Coordinates of C-alpha atoms in Angstrom, one line a residue:
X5 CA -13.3 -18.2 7.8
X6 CA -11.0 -15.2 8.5
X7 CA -10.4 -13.3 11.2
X8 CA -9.1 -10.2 11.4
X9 CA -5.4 -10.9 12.2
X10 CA -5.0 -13.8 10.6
X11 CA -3.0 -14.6 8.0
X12 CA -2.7 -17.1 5.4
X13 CA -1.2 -17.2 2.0
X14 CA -2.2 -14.4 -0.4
X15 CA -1.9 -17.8 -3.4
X16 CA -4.4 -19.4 -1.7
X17 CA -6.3 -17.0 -0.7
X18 CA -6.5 -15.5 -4.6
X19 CA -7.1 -19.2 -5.9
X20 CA -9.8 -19.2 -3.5
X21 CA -11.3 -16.4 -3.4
X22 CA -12.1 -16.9 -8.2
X23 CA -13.2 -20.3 -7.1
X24 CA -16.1 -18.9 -4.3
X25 CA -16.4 -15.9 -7.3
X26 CA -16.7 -19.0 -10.2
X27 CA -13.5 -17.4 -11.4
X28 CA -11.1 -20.5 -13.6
X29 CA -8.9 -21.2 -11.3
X30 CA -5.8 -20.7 -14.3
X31 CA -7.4 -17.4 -14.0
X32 CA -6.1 -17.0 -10.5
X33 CA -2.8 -18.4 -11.6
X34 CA -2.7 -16.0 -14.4
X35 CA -3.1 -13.2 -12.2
X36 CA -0.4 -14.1 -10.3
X37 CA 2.0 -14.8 -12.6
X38 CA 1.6 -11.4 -14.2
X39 CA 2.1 -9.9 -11.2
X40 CA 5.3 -8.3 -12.0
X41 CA 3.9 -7.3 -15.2
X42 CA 2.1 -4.1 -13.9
X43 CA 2.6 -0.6 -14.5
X44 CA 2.4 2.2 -12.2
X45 CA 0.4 5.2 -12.9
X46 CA 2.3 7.6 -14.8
X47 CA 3.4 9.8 -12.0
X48 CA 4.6 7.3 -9.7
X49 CA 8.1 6.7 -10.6
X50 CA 9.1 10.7 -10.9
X51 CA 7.4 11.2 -7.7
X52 CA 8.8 8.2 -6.0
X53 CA 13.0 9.6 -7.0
X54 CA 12.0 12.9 -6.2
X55 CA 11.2 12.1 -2.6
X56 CA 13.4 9.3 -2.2
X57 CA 16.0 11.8 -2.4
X58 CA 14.9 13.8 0.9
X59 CA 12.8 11.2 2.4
X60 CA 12.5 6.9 3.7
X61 CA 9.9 5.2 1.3
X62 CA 8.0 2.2 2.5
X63 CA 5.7 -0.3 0.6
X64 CA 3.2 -2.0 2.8
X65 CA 1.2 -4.1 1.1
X66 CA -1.3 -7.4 1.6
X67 CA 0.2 -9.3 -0.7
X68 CA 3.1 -11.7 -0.6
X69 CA 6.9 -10.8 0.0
X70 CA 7.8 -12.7 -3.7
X71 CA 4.5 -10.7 -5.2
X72 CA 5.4 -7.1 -3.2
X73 CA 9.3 -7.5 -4.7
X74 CA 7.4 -7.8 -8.3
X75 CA 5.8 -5.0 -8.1
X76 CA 8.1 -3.1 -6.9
X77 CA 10.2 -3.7 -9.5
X78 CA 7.6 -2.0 -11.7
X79 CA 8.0 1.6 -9.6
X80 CA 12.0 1.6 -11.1
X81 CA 12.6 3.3 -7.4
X82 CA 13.5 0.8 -4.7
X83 CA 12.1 1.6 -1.3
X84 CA 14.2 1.7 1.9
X85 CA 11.5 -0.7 3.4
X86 CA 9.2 -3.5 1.9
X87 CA 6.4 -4.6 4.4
X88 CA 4.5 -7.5 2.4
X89 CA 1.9 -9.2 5.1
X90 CA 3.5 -12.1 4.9
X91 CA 6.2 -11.0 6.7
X92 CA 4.1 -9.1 8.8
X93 CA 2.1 -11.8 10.1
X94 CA -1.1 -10.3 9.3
X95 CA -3.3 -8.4 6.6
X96 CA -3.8 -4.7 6.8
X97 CA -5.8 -3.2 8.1
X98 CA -4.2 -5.1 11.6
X99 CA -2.1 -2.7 12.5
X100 CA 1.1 -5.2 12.3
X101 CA 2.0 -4.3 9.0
X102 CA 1.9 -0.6 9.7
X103 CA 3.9 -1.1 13.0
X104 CA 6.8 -3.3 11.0
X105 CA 7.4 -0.1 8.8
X106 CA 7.2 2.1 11.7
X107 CA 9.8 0.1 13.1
X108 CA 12.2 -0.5 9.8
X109 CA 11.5 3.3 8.9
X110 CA 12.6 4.0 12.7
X111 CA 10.0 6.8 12.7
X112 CA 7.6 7.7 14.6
X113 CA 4.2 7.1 13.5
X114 CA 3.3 11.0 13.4
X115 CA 6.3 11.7 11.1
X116 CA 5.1 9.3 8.4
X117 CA 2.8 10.0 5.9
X118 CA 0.7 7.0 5.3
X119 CA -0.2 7.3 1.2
X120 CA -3.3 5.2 1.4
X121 CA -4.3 3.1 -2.1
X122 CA -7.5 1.9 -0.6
X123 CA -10.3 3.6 1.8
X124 CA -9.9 0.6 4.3
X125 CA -5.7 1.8 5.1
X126 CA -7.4 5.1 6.5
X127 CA -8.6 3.6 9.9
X128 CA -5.4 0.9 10.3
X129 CA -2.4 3.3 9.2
X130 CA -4.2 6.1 11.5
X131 CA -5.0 3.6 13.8
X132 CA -1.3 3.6 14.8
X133 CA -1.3 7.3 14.7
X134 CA 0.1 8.1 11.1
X135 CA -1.3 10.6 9.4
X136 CA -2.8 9.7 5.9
X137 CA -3.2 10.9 2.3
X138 CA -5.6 8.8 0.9
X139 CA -4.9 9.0 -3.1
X140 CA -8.4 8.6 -4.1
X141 CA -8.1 8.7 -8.2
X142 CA -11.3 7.0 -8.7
X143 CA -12.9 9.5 -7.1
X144 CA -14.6 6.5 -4.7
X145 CA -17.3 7.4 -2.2
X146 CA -15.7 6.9 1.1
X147 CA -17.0 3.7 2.6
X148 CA -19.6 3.9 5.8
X149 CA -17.6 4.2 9.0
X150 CA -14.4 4.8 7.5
X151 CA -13.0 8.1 8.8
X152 CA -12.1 11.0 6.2
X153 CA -8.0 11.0 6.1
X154 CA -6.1 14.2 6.3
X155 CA -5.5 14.8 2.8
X156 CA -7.5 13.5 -0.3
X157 CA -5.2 13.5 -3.4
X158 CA -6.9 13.0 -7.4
X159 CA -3.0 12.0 -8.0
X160 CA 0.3 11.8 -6.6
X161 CA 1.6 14.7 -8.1
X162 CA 0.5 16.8 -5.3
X163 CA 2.5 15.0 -2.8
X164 CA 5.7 16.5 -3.3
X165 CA 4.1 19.7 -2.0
X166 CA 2.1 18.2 1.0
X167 CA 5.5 16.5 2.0
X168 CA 7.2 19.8 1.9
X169 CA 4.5 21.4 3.0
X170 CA 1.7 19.8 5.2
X171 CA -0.6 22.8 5.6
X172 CA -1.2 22.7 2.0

């Protein structure tokens, strides 16, 4: 079982995770080998420069540190800091992760934006007192319990703007 803290290998815990789902198992290994083959959506990268002339970028992410460097490959920005929970110690949303950028961003957690790809980084990256975009592209239905973030983005275009601009 896990616990909330925990951490073990995000392989193993993908192998076995399609094996309780009835998922092939070279099905697992196919997903992680084509890790590095994914592409952003079609804002990212512009967005990503454009800030990461003015601003730190971090990557937090659960997955591991060889599968976070893949996919940051794909953004064709490098971040200033790459938080994989591996290196963390722990899975978001334990609010190790988060802390770890805090600390590599050397920024206090109110002057970070948090861009949250999943409902569930609302309550850990506020949790630790960041405020959060949650870019909700999907359009999901915000789980039960989770919090509403302080800004709601459709895409990431936006984000420019709020960064310059919070009251937006």
């Amino acid at each position: 079982t896990y616990a909330a803290g925990d951490y073990r290998a995000y392989d193993s815990l993908v192998r076995e995770s399609a094996a309780v789902a009835g998922v092939r198992s070279d099905a697992a290994d196919h997903l992680l080998e084509g890790w590095g083959a994914m592409e952003p959506w079609p804002e990212v990268p512009d967005v990503l420069a454009s800030l990461g002339l003015s601003y730190r970028i971090a990557v937090v992410t659960n997955c591991s540190s060889v599968l976070a460097e893949r996919a940051v490959h794909c953004l064709g920005v490098t971040p200033h800091v790459i938080v994989a929970a591996e290196r963390a110690g722990a899975y978001k949303p334990d609010p190790r992760p988060y802390r770890l950028a805090l600390s590599e961003l050397r920024a206090p957690a109110e002057r970070v934006l948090f861009v949250a790809g999943s409902p569930f980084d609302i309550p850990g990256a506020g949790g630790v007192g960041m405020p959060v975009a949650w870019h909700n592209r999907l359009r999901l239905a915000r789980p039960a319990g989770v919090a509403a973030p302080r800004y709601e983005l459709a895409t990431l275009d936006a984000l420019q703007r709020l960064v310059r601009d919070p009251a937006t």
